[in-house]
């Protein structure tokens, strides 16, 4: 039958992270012992104090439609969080609560980007940024970084990428997929460039804020000259092990927040009532309550780096945050392993899935064709087993 779908959906790539996770799930259901290191999803349970708040919300009959931009008391908690953790002074009318940080990003891009506008993405970047920009009919312009620069860009690279058409820059620290963290000094240097181009907006995705192993987290909007031009995105999924609860939020200039609310009001309405009540408990708790998860991720980072370093041909740096490693595996391109020729990162990831039964994600999806992403949001035992299998599959 002729394809009757719109060009918009026909041209939209499938999310590579979700596709790999689905493939791994399917193989598992068919009895194959797959180790899933593709999805960025903490393997912890949501902390009990948050679960209790959700149960209380159900008992208190929170069941009605919620305000499109979020409950007022939740927005106040978000303002307090921004002040406490980031030194940012947002008012409740600058906050919009969404069904996950992904929706917050999509809202912001939809309300700012006209067809033909350029959006600068720092490669490697999270898979959905480019698809979200495409949906808004904008152009994704990549600024490339690699393992030698710790996957960070210089002020000069930023400046060289700016044109008359540039409307938005998306930055992300700690970064998915590289784990890089920008210091305050590095962000100040990028801001110095942006100060010369007052028409450019900045979307700062800070969803991995708390999964940080050293360099203090710095919010881009903290730079006074950037505050009125920055949309700060955050959410609950990663730090609070709440991926399925689907709560994200932004702090933004009032007029952008209002536009995002209008957009959301036509598409999903307000986020889930129970999850919003639970979010208040999560954000009002001291950050120390979730430290045990970060400490565990830190140990896993050490473990996975030690194990991967033993494999010839795998080039690694030391990520400073998030729970991914992003090795350069280009030395395998052109080689034949166990009778299979590897031409690129996608074929490499498929090879690992088929031969080692370990699910990872190709770097192509993140704008870095020499790499693959491996999530270490899995138990130490699984990490050990996975890397042992990968090592075996890559040894001639
Ligand atoms: N952000 C996570 C990841 O990159 C979750 C999957 C997704 O939404 O892409 O794996």
mmCIF file of C-alpha atoms and ligand atoms in Angstrom:
data_model
loop_
_atom_site.group_PDB
_atom_site.id
_atom_site.type_symbol
_atom_site.label_atom_id
_atom_site.label_comp_id
_atom_site.label_asym_id
_atom_site.label_seq_id
_atom_site.Cartn_x
_atom_site.Cartn_y
_atom_site.Cartn_z
ATOM 1 C CA UNK A 1 0.000 0.000 0.000
ATOM 2 C CA UNK A 2 1.257 3.503 -0.781
ATOM 3 C CA UNK A 3 2.747 5.177 2.254
ATOM 4 C CA UNK A 4 0.056 7.587 3.417
ATOM 5 C CA UNK A 5 1.998 8.994 6.338
ATOM 6 C CA UNK A 6 3.156 12.604 6.416
ATOM 7 C CA UNK A 7 6.634 13.551 5.225
ATOM 8 C CA UNK A 8 7.193 14.782 8.768
ATOM 9 C CA UNK A 9 6.945 11.316 10.271
ATOM 10 C CA UNK A 10 8.447 9.502 7.302
ATOM 11 C CA UNK A 11 11.563 11.646 7.582
ATOM 12 C CA UNK A 12 11.828 11.385 11.338
ATOM 13 C CA UNK A 13 14.503 8.963 12.552
ATOM 14 C CA UNK A 14 13.554 6.451 15.238
ATOM 15 C CA UNK A 15 15.172 7.252 18.610
ATOM 16 C CA UNK A 16 18.337 5.125 18.534
ATOM 17 C CA UNK A 17 18.463 4.754 22.310
ATOM 18 C CA UNK A 18 14.875 3.556 22.521
ATOM 19 C CA UNK A 19 15.250 1.368 19.405
ATOM 20 C CA UNK A 20 18.278 -0.422 20.844
ATOM 21 C CA UNK A 21 16.512 -0.886 24.185
ATOM 22 C CA UNK A 22 13.478 -2.355 22.375
ATOM 23 C CA UNK A 23 15.695 -4.696 20.357
ATOM 24 C CA UNK A 24 17.465 -5.873 23.526
ATOM 25 C CA UNK A 25 14.115 -6.418 25.259
ATOM 26 C CA UNK A 26 12.836 -8.437 22.294
ATOM 27 C CA UNK A 27 15.927 -10.680 22.238
ATOM 28 C CA UNK A 28 15.648 -11.168 26.001
ATOM 29 C CA UNK A 29 12.015 -12.203 25.632
ATOM 30 C CA UNK A 30 13.184 -14.786 23.100
ATOM 31 C CA UNK A 31 15.415 -16.317 25.746
ATOM 32 C CA UNK A 32 18.737 -14.749 24.733
ATOM 33 C CA UNK A 33 20.813 -13.576 27.685
ATOM 34 C CA UNK A 34 21.269 -9.958 26.622
ATOM 35 C CA UNK A 35 22.977 -7.457 28.908
ATOM 36 C CA UNK A 36 21.347 -4.098 28.271
ATOM 37 C CA UNK A 37 23.828 -1.232 28.467
ATOM 38 C CA UNK A 38 22.020 0.854 25.883
ATOM 39 C CA UNK A 39 19.465 2.814 27.836
ATOM 40 C CA UNK A 40 20.332 5.652 30.190
ATOM 41 C CA UNK A 41 18.200 4.393 33.012
ATOM 42 C CA UNK A 42 19.252 4.028 36.651
ATOM 43 C CA UNK A 43 18.763 0.471 37.895
ATOM 44 C CA UNK A 44 17.770 1.702 41.366
ATOM 45 C CA UNK A 45 14.239 1.815 42.707
ATOM 46 C CA UNK A 46 12.659 5.214 43.273
ATOM 47 C CA UNK A 47 13.510 6.134 46.911
ATOM 48 C CA UNK A 48 10.823 5.184 49.444
ATOM 49 C CA UNK A 49 10.153 8.734 50.643
ATOM 50 C CA UNK A 50 9.139 9.688 47.085
ATOM 51 C CA UNK A 51 6.985 6.586 46.636
ATOM 52 C CA UNK A 52 5.226 7.379 49.933
ATOM 53 C CA UNK A 53 4.396 10.894 48.732
ATOM 54 C CA UNK A 54 2.836 9.401 45.591
ATOM 55 C CA UNK A 55 0.748 6.933 47.588
ATOM 56 C CA UNK A 56 -0.350 9.785 49.844
ATOM 57 C CA UNK A 57 -1.373 11.790 46.757
ATOM 58 C CA UNK A 58 -3.564 8.927 45.556
ATOM 59 C CA UNK A 59 -5.147 8.639 49.015
ATOM 60 C CA UNK A 60 -5.687 12.400 49.058
ATOM 61 C CA UNK A 61 -7.609 12.065 45.781
ATOM 62 C CA UNK A 62 -5.251 13.894 43.497
ATOM 63 C CA UNK A 63 -6.966 12.729 40.349
ATOM 64 C CA UNK A 64 -8.101 15.797 38.421
ATOM 65 C CA UNK A 65 -6.526 17.620 35.510
ATOM 66 C CA UNK A 66 -3.518 19.574 36.671
ATOM 67 C CA UNK A 67 -2.694 23.194 35.766
ATOM 68 C CA UNK A 68 -0.966 23.053 32.362
ATOM 69 C CA UNK A 69 2.263 24.529 33.741
ATOM 70 C CA UNK A 70 2.208 22.492 36.986
ATOM 71 C CA UNK A 71 0.847 22.781 40.529
ATOM 72 C CA UNK A 72 1.663 26.136 42.124
ATOM 73 C CA UNK A 73 3.303 24.533 45.171
ATOM 74 C CA UNK A 74 5.428 22.315 42.913
ATOM 75 C CA UNK A 75 6.543 25.369 40.928
ATOM 76 C CA UNK A 76 7.533 27.003 44.229
ATOM 77 C CA UNK A 77 9.549 23.905 45.168
ATOM 78 C CA UNK A 78 11.277 24.084 41.780
ATOM 79 C CA UNK A 79 12.141 27.757 42.394
ATOM 80 C CA UNK A 80 13.597 26.788 45.788
ATOM 81 C CA UNK A 81 15.593 23.995 44.156
ATOM 82 C CA UNK A 82 16.960 26.371 41.511
ATOM 83 C CA UNK A 83 17.981 28.789 44.269
ATOM 84 C CA UNK A 84 19.452 26.120 46.558
ATOM 85 C CA UNK A 85 21.375 24.068 43.980
ATOM 86 C CA UNK A 86 22.059 26.515 41.169
ATOM 87 C CA UNK A 87 21.937 30.023 42.633
ATOM 88 C CA UNK A 88 19.197 30.915 40.142
ATOM 89 C CA UNK A 89 16.339 33.295 40.962
ATOM 90 C CA UNK A 90 13.304 32.087 39.045
ATOM 91 C CA UNK A 91 9.731 33.078 39.955
ATOM 92 C CA UNK A 92 6.905 30.512 39.703
ATOM 93 C CA UNK A 93 5.645 32.184 36.511
ATOM 94 C CA UNK A 94 8.984 31.284 34.897
ATOM 95 C CA UNK A 95 8.554 27.566 35.553
ATOM 96 C CA UNK A 96 6.762 25.014 33.342
ATOM 97 C CA UNK A 97 6.422 21.418 34.495
ATOM 98 C CA UNK A 98 6.258 18.854 31.674
ATOM 99 C CA UNK A 99 5.945 15.153 30.992
ATOM 100 C CA UNK A 100 9.707 14.641 31.094
ATOM 101 C CA UNK A 101 12.713 16.778 30.192
ATOM 102 C CA UNK A 102 12.303 15.550 26.611
ATOM 103 C CA UNK A 103 8.968 17.337 26.366
ATOM 104 C CA UNK A 104 10.466 20.444 27.987
ATOM 105 C CA UNK A 105 13.132 20.517 25.261
ATOM 106 C CA UNK A 106 10.578 19.901 22.494
ATOM 107 C CA UNK A 107 8.376 22.715 23.834
ATOM 108 C CA UNK A 108 11.249 25.175 23.942
ATOM 109 C CA UNK A 109 12.420 24.333 20.417
ATOM 110 C CA UNK A 110 8.878 24.504 19.033
ATOM 111 C CA UNK A 111 8.242 27.943 20.513
ATOM 112 C CA UNK A 112 11.560 29.479 19.426
ATOM 113 C CA UNK A 113 12.415 27.958 16.052
ATOM 114 C CA UNK A 114 11.000 29.055 12.713
ATOM 115 C CA UNK A 115 11.536 26.989 9.547
ATOM 116 C CA UNK A 116 15.088 27.594 8.351
ATOM 117 C CA UNK A 117 16.516 28.764 11.682
ATOM 118 C CA UNK A 118 19.827 27.205 12.678
ATOM 119 C CA UNK A 119 20.257 25.415 15.986
ATOM 120 C CA UNK A 120 23.811 24.704 17.126
ATOM 121 C CA UNK A 121 24.358 21.286 18.672
ATOM 122 C CA UNK A 122 27.593 20.306 20.356
ATOM 123 C CA UNK A 123 28.465 16.847 19.016
ATOM 124 C CA UNK A 124 28.308 14.369 20.604
ATOM 125 C CA UNK A 125 24.780 15.378 21.570
ATOM 126 C CA UNK A 126 21.804 13.467 22.857
ATOM 127 C CA UNK A 127 19.948 11.678 20.036
ATOM 128 C CA UNK A 128 16.644 13.480 20.264
ATOM 129 C CA UNK A 129 17.970 17.055 19.960
ATOM 130 C CA UNK A 130 18.402 16.814 16.199
ATOM 131 C CA UNK A 131 15.050 15.055 15.683
ATOM 132 C CA UNK A 132 13.278 17.696 17.787
ATOM 133 C CA UNK A 133 14.915 20.446 15.716
ATOM 134 C CA UNK A 134 13.863 18.680 12.500
ATOM 135 C CA UNK A 135 10.258 18.539 13.718
ATOM 136 C CA UNK A 136 10.368 22.311 14.168
ATOM 137 C CA UNK A 137 11.769 22.587 10.607
ATOM 138 C CA UNK A 138 15.006 24.052 11.907
ATOM 139 C CA UNK A 139 18.506 23.061 10.782
ATOM 140 C CA UNK A 140 20.792 21.235 13.178
ATOM 141 C CA UNK A 141 24.333 22.534 12.849
ATOM 142 C CA UNK A 142 26.922 20.368 14.535
ATOM 143 C CA UNK A 143 29.960 21.714 16.354
ATOM 144 C CA UNK A 144 32.209 18.703 16.603
ATOM 145 C CA UNK A 145 34.324 17.657 19.534
ATOM 146 C CA UNK A 146 36.263 14.479 20.115
ATOM 147 C CA UNK A 147 37.968 12.430 22.737
ATOM 148 C CA UNK A 148 41.153 14.533 22.534
ATOM 149 C CA UNK A 149 39.307 17.656 23.685
ATOM 150 C CA UNK A 150 37.397 15.648 26.299
ATOM 151 C CA UNK A 151 34.351 16.121 24.057
ATOM 152 C CA UNK A 152 34.177 19.845 24.805
ATOM 153 C CA UNK A 153 34.195 22.761 22.384
ATOM 154 C CA UNK A 154 36.274 25.930 22.476
ATOM 155 C CA UNK A 155 34.921 29.493 22.326
ATOM 156 C CA UNK A 156 36.480 29.785 18.858
ATOM 157 C CA UNK A 157 34.607 26.736 17.583
ATOM 158 C CA UNK A 158 31.381 28.241 18.904
ATOM 159 C CA UNK A 159 32.050 31.599 17.288
ATOM 160 C CA UNK A 160 33.013 30.012 13.964
ATOM 161 C CA UNK A 161 29.663 28.181 13.846
ATOM 162 C CA UNK A 162 27.504 31.260 14.393
ATOM 163 C CA UNK A 163 25.776 32.814 11.375
ATOM 164 C CA UNK A 164 22.908 35.230 10.765
ATOM 165 C CA UNK A 165 20.586 32.214 10.895
ATOM 166 C CA UNK A 166 21.633 30.991 14.343
ATOM 167 C CA UNK A 167 18.727 31.199 16.759
ATOM 168 C CA UNK A 168 19.521 28.686 19.484
ATOM 169 C CA UNK A 169 22.454 26.797 20.989
ATOM 170 C CA UNK A 170 21.777 23.582 22.908
ATOM 171 C CA UNK A 171 24.319 22.795 25.600
ATOM 172 C CA UNK A 172 24.317 19.842 27.959
ATOM 173 C CA UNK A 173 26.529 19.351 31.013
ATOM 174 C CA UNK A 174 27.007 16.725 32.385
ATOM 175 C CA UNK A 175 26.723 15.433 28.856
ATOM 176 C CA UNK A 176 24.845 12.510 27.414
ATOM 177 C CA UNK A 177 26.591 10.588 25.782
ATOM 178 C CA UNK A 178 30.143 11.704 26.644
ATOM 179 C CA UNK A 179 29.862 12.360 30.383
ATOM 180 C CA UNK A 180 31.803 15.624 29.970
ATOM 181 C CA UNK A 181 31.227 18.394 32.491
ATOM 182 C CA UNK A 182 31.921 22.056 31.689
ATOM 183 C CA UNK A 183 33.513 24.061 34.482
ATOM 184 C CA UNK A 184 32.303 27.561 35.389
ATOM 185 C CA UNK A 185 35.388 28.978 33.697
ATOM 186 C CA UNK A 186 34.703 27.093 30.452
ATOM 187 C CA UNK A 187 31.070 28.222 30.415
ATOM 188 C CA UNK A 188 32.093 31.836 31.105
ATOM 189 C CA UNK A 189 34.366 31.688 28.062
ATOM 190 C CA UNK A 190 31.508 30.417 25.856
ATOM 191 C CA UNK A 191 29.210 33.108 27.279
ATOM 192 C CA UNK A 192 31.738 35.763 26.345
ATOM 193 C CA UNK A 193 31.244 34.779 22.697
ATOM 194 C CA UNK A 194 27.450 34.707 23.011
ATOM 195 C CA UNK A 195 27.438 38.179 24.569
ATOM 196 C CA UNK A 196 28.395 39.475 21.116
ATOM 197 C CA UNK A 197 25.308 37.862 19.549
ATOM 198 C CA UNK A 198 22.296 39.027 21.571
ATOM 199 C CA UNK A 199 19.755 37.371 19.248
ATOM 200 C CA UNK A 200 20.884 33.852 20.132
ATOM 201 C CA UNK A 201 19.117 31.845 22.840
ATOM 202 C CA UNK A 202 20.604 29.041 24.885
ATOM 203 C CA UNK A 203 18.952 25.834 26.014
ATOM 204 C CA UNK A 204 20.920 24.331 28.875
ATOM 205 C CA UNK A 205 19.983 20.702 29.484
ATOM 206 C CA UNK A 206 20.986 19.926 33.072
ATOM 207 C CA UNK A 207 19.179 16.624 33.563
ATOM 208 C CA UNK A 208 22.411 14.920 34.789
ATOM 209 C CA UNK A 209 23.205 17.725 37.249
ATOM 210 C CA UNK A 210 23.519 15.486 40.300
ATOM 211 C CA UNK A 211 25.328 12.619 38.556
ATOM 212 C CA UNK A 212 28.615 14.427 38.834
ATOM 213 C CA UNK A 213 31.926 13.099 40.137
ATOM 214 C CA UNK A 214 34.016 16.188 40.698
ATOM 215 C CA UNK A 215 33.779 19.387 38.664
ATOM 216 C CA UNK A 216 31.086 21.419 40.462
ATOM 217 C CA UNK A 217 27.886 21.728 38.438
ATOM 218 C CA UNK A 218 27.445 25.177 36.944
ATOM 219 C CA UNK A 219 24.178 26.413 35.458
ATOM 220 C CA UNK A 220 24.629 28.502 32.322
ATOM 221 C CA UNK A 221 21.805 30.848 33.382
ATOM 222 C CA UNK A 222 23.877 31.776 36.444
ATOM 223 C CA UNK A 223 25.924 34.034 34.157
ATOM 224 C CA UNK A 224 24.090 37.378 34.549
ATOM 225 C CA UNK A 225 24.313 38.317 30.853
ATOM 226 C CA UNK A 226 22.834 34.926 29.881
ATOM 227 C CA UNK A 227 19.928 34.700 32.345
ATOM 228 C CA UNK A 228 17.395 36.441 30.103
ATOM 229 C CA UNK A 229 18.373 34.282 27.120
ATOM 230 C CA UNK A 230 18.653 30.861 28.693
ATOM 231 C CA UNK A 231 16.133 28.084 29.177
ATOM 232 C CA UNK A 232 17.289 25.779 31.953
ATOM 233 C CA UNK A 233 15.949 22.247 31.556
ATOM 234 C CA UNK A 234 15.966 19.689 34.331
ATOM 235 C CA UNK A 235 13.905 16.747 35.524
ATOM 236 C CA UNK A 236 13.577 13.896 37.957
ATOM 237 C CA UNK A 237 14.431 10.828 35.881
ATOM 238 C CA UNK A 238 18.150 10.408 36.386
ATOM 239 C CA UNK A 239 19.060 11.602 39.886
ATOM 240 C CA UNK A 240 15.940 10.276 41.593
ATOM 241 C CA UNK A 241 15.587 7.019 39.608
ATOM 242 C CA UNK A 242 12.214 8.191 38.297
ATOM 243 C CA UNK A 243 12.512 7.604 34.555
ATOM 244 C CA UNK A 244 8.988 6.235 34.147
ATOM 245 C CA UNK A 245 7.335 8.926 36.257
ATOM 246 C CA UNK A 246 7.883 11.390 33.442
ATOM 247 C CA UNK A 247 8.468 14.748 35.100
ATOM 248 C CA UNK A 248 10.672 17.459 33.629
ATOM 249 C CA UNK A 249 10.658 21.223 34.020
ATOM 250 C CA UNK A 250 12.141 24.463 32.764
ATOM 251 C CA UNK A 251 13.128 27.759 34.269
ATOM 252 C CA UNK A 252 13.000 30.417 31.546
ATOM 253 C CA UNK A 253 12.208 34.035 30.740
ATOM 254 C CA UNK A 254 8.508 34.613 31.474
ATOM 255 C CA UNK A 255 7.504 35.034 27.821
ATOM 256 C CA UNK A 256 9.138 31.754 26.843
ATOM 257 C CA UNK A 257 7.558 29.933 29.803
ATOM 258 C CA UNK A 258 4.167 31.315 28.754
ATOM 259 C CA UNK A 259 4.669 30.117 25.178
ATOM 260 C CA UNK A 260 5.726 26.639 26.358
ATOM 261 C CA UNK A 261 2.565 26.469 28.475
ATOM 262 C CA UNK A 262 0.491 27.396 25.423
ATOM 263 C CA UNK A 263 2.201 24.696 23.355
ATOM 264 C CA UNK A 264 1.758 22.067 26.037
ATOM 265 C CA UNK A 265 -1.866 23.101 26.531
ATOM 266 C CA UNK A 266 -2.638 22.000 22.990
ATOM 267 C CA UNK A 267 -0.703 18.767 23.081
ATOM 268 C CA UNK A 268 -0.614 17.036 26.468
ATOM 269 C CA UNK A 269 -2.050 19.442 29.092
ATOM 270 C CA UNK A 270 -0.516 19.353 32.572
ATOM 271 C CA UNK A 271 1.764 16.519 33.683
ATOM 272 C CA UNK A 272 0.496 13.587 35.735
ATOM 273 C CA UNK A 273 -0.993 14.605 39.108
ATOM 274 C CA UNK A 274 0.514 11.822 41.244
ATOM 275 C CA UNK A 275 3.987 12.240 39.776
ATOM 276 C CA UNK A 276 3.837 16.000 40.383
ATOM 277 C CA UNK A 277 3.010 15.506 44.076
ATOM 278 C CA UNK A 278 5.856 12.998 44.407
ATOM 279 C CA UNK A 279 8.195 15.490 42.754
ATOM 280 C CA UNK A 280 7.590 17.999 45.548
ATOM 281 C CA UNK A 281 8.867 15.435 48.066
ATOM 282 C CA UNK A 282 11.873 14.653 45.851
ATOM 283 C CA UNK A 283 12.905 18.277 45.352
ATOM 284 C CA UNK A 284 12.355 19.343 48.943
ATOM 285 C CA UNK A 285 14.583 16.588 50.315
ATOM 286 C CA UNK A 286 18.266 17.386 50.827
ATOM 287 C CA UNK A 287 20.443 16.248 47.934
ATOM 288 C CA UNK A 288 22.307 14.018 50.401
ATOM 289 C CA UNK A 289 19.312 11.648 50.251
ATOM 290 C CA UNK A 290 20.247 10.521 46.752
ATOM 291 C CA UNK A 291 24.009 10.520 47.234
ATOM 292 C CA UNK A 292 24.173 6.721 47.653
ATOM 293 C CA UNK A 293 23.217 6.327 43.990
ATOM 294 C CA UNK A 294 25.848 8.777 42.775
ATOM 295 C CA UNK A 295 28.492 7.069 44.947
ATOM 296 C CA UNK A 296 27.583 3.739 43.398
ATOM 297 C CA UNK A 297 27.721 5.183 39.847
ATOM 298 C CA UNK A 298 31.184 6.517 40.651
ATOM 299 C CA UNK A 299 32.423 3.056 41.605
ATOM 300 C CA UNK A 300 30.910 1.602 38.455
ATOM 301 C CA UNK A 301 32.622 4.263 36.359
ATOM 302 C CA UNK A 302 35.978 3.228 37.826
ATOM 303 C CA UNK A 303 35.224 -0.421 37.157
ATOM 304 C CA UNK A 304 34.077 -0.020 33.564
ATOM 305 C CA UNK A 305 37.021 2.216 32.674
ATOM 306 C CA UNK A 306 39.510 -0.252 34.158
ATOM 307 C CA UNK A 307 37.963 -3.129 32.234
ATOM 308 C CA UNK A 308 37.624 -1.301 28.909
ATOM 309 C CA UNK A 309 41.198 -0.013 29.079
ATOM 310 C CA UNK A 310 42.387 -3.608 28.913
ATOM 311 C CA UNK A 311 40.876 -4.051 25.443
ATOM 312 C CA UNK A 312 43.240 -3.269 22.565
ATOM 313 C CA UNK A 313 41.889 -0.710 20.120
ATOM 314 C CA UNK A 314 39.368 0.891 22.506
ATOM 315 C CA UNK A 315 40.244 4.555 23.199
ATOM 316 C CA UNK A 316 38.724 6.082 26.317
ATOM 317 C CA UNK A 317 38.690 9.292 28.292
ATOM 318 C CA UNK A 318 37.517 9.768 31.868
ATOM 319 C CA UNK A 319 33.951 11.097 31.913
ATOM 320 C CA UNK A 320 33.216 13.455 34.799
ATOM 321 C CA UNK A 321 29.477 12.952 35.041
ATOM 322 C CA UNK A 322 26.338 11.120 33.842
ATOM 323 C CA UNK A 323 26.571 7.309 33.604
ATOM 324 C CA UNK A 324 28.003 6.693 30.163
ATOM 325 C CA UNK A 325 31.372 5.993 28.633
ATOM 326 C CA UNK A 326 31.810 6.932 24.998
ATOM 327 C CA UNK A 327 34.845 5.063 23.660
ATOM 328 C CA UNK A 328 36.338 5.692 20.248
ATOM 329 C CA UNK A 329 36.263 2.318 18.505
ATOM 330 C CA UNK A 330 37.229 3.506 15.012
ATOM 331 C CA UNK A 331 40.384 1.348 15.068
ATOM 332 C CA UNK A 332 38.089 -1.625 14.364
ATOM 333 C CA UNK A 333 36.642 -0.132 11.167
ATOM 334 C CA UNK A 334 37.654 -2.169 8.126
ATOM 335 C CA UNK A 335 38.525 -5.207 10.256
ATOM 336 C CA UNK A 336 36.868 -8.604 10.077
ATOM 337 C CA UNK A 337 35.967 -10.151 13.408
ATOM 338 C CA UNK A 338 34.690 -13.730 13.645
ATOM 339 C CA UNK A 339 33.917 -13.600 9.936
ATOM 340 C CA UNK A 340 32.020 -10.295 10.115
ATOM 341 C CA UNK A 341 33.366 -7.128 8.542
ATOM 342 C CA UNK A 342 32.940 -3.984 10.671
ATOM 343 C CA UNK A 343 32.640 -0.828 8.584
ATOM 344 C CA UNK A 344 31.274 1.705 11.047
ATOM 345 C CA UNK A 345 30.010 2.292 14.596
ATOM 346 C CA UNK A 346 26.510 1.012 13.821
ATOM 347 C CA UNK A 347 27.898 -2.267 12.544
ATOM 348 C CA UNK A 348 30.180 -2.392 15.570
ATOM 349 C CA UNK A 349 27.196 -1.996 17.954
ATOM 350 C CA UNK A 350 25.233 -4.655 16.052
ATOM 351 C CA UNK A 351 28.268 -6.936 16.191
ATOM 352 C CA UNK A 352 28.447 -6.521 19.990
ATOM 353 C CA UNK A 353 24.750 -7.294 20.246
ATOM 354 C CA UNK A 354 24.935 -10.402 18.088
ATOM 355 C CA UNK A 355 28.317 -11.739 19.159
ATOM 356 C CA UNK A 356 28.639 -10.609 22.807
ATOM 357 C CA UNK A 357 24.940 -10.207 23.530
ATOM 358 C CA UNK A 358 25.589 -6.745 24.932
ATOM 359 C CA UNK A 359 23.382 -3.830 23.883
ATOM 360 C CA UNK A 360 25.117 -0.455 23.395
ATOM 361 C CA UNK A 361 24.246 2.521 21.161
ATOM 362 C CA UNK A 362 26.079 3.597 18.020
ATOM 363 C CA UNK A 363 27.803 6.968 18.145
ATOM 364 C CA UNK A 364 26.229 7.895 14.785
ATOM 365 C CA UNK A 365 23.017 8.605 16.654
ATOM 366 C CA UNK A 366 24.861 11.203 18.730
ATOM 367 C CA UNK A 367 26.679 12.847 15.837
ATOM 368 C CA UNK A 368 29.969 11.008 16.611
ATOM 369 C CA UNK A 369 30.533 8.248 14.067
ATOM 370 C CA UNK A 370 33.768 6.963 15.659
ATOM 371 C CA UNK A 371 32.235 6.031 18.992
ATOM 372 C CA UNK A 372 29.703 3.905 20.804
ATOM 373 C CA UNK A 373 27.861 4.730 24.015
ATOM 374 C CA UNK A 374 27.921 2.259 26.895
ATOM 375 C CA UNK A 375 25.712 2.968 29.884
ATOM 376 C CA UNK A 376 27.017 1.851 33.252
ATOM 377 C CA UNK A 377 23.682 2.276 34.987
ATOM 378 C CA UNK A 378 23.807 -1.466 35.634
ATOM 379 C CA UNK A 379 25.096 -3.605 38.501
ATOM 380 C CA UNK A 380 28.847 -4.172 38.857
ATOM 381 C CA UNK A 381 28.274 -7.856 38.205
ATOM 382 C CA UNK A 382 26.516 -7.097 34.912
ATOM 383 C CA UNK A 383 29.197 -4.603 33.926
ATOM 384 C CA UNK A 384 31.935 -7.180 34.547
ATOM 385 C CA UNK A 385 30.076 -9.840 32.600
ATOM 386 C CA UNK A 386 29.350 -7.466 29.717
ATOM 387 C CA UNK A 387 32.888 -6.170 29.311
ATOM 388 C CA UNK A 388 34.341 -9.677 29.562
ATOM 389 C CA UNK A 389 32.041 -10.724 26.724
ATOM 390 C CA UNK A 390 32.907 -7.614 24.671
ATOM 391 C CA UNK A 391 36.606 -8.265 25.202
ATOM 392 C CA UNK A 392 36.210 -11.847 23.972
ATOM 393 C CA UNK A 393 34.231 -10.739 20.921
ATOM 394 C CA UNK A 394 36.930 -8.196 19.982
ATOM 395 C CA UNK A 395 39.897 -10.487 20.412
ATOM 396 C CA UNK A 396 41.055 -12.256 17.261
HETATM 397 N N1 LIG B 1 17.882 9.780 27.894
HETATM 398 C C1 LIG B 1 18.034 8.367 28.007
HETATM 399 C C2 LIG B 1 19.087 7.861 27.056
HETATM 400 O O1 LIG B 1 19.723 8.624 26.374
HETATM 401 C C3 LIG B 1 16.711 7.687 27.862
HETATM 402 C C4 LIG B 1 16.264 7.276 26.503
HETATM 403 C C5 LIG B 1 15.826 8.407 25.674
HETATM 404 O O2 LIG B 1 14.806 9.009 25.991
HETATM 405 O O3 LIG B 1 16.521 8.663 24.707
HETATM 406 O O4 LIG B 1 19.304 6.678 27.017
#
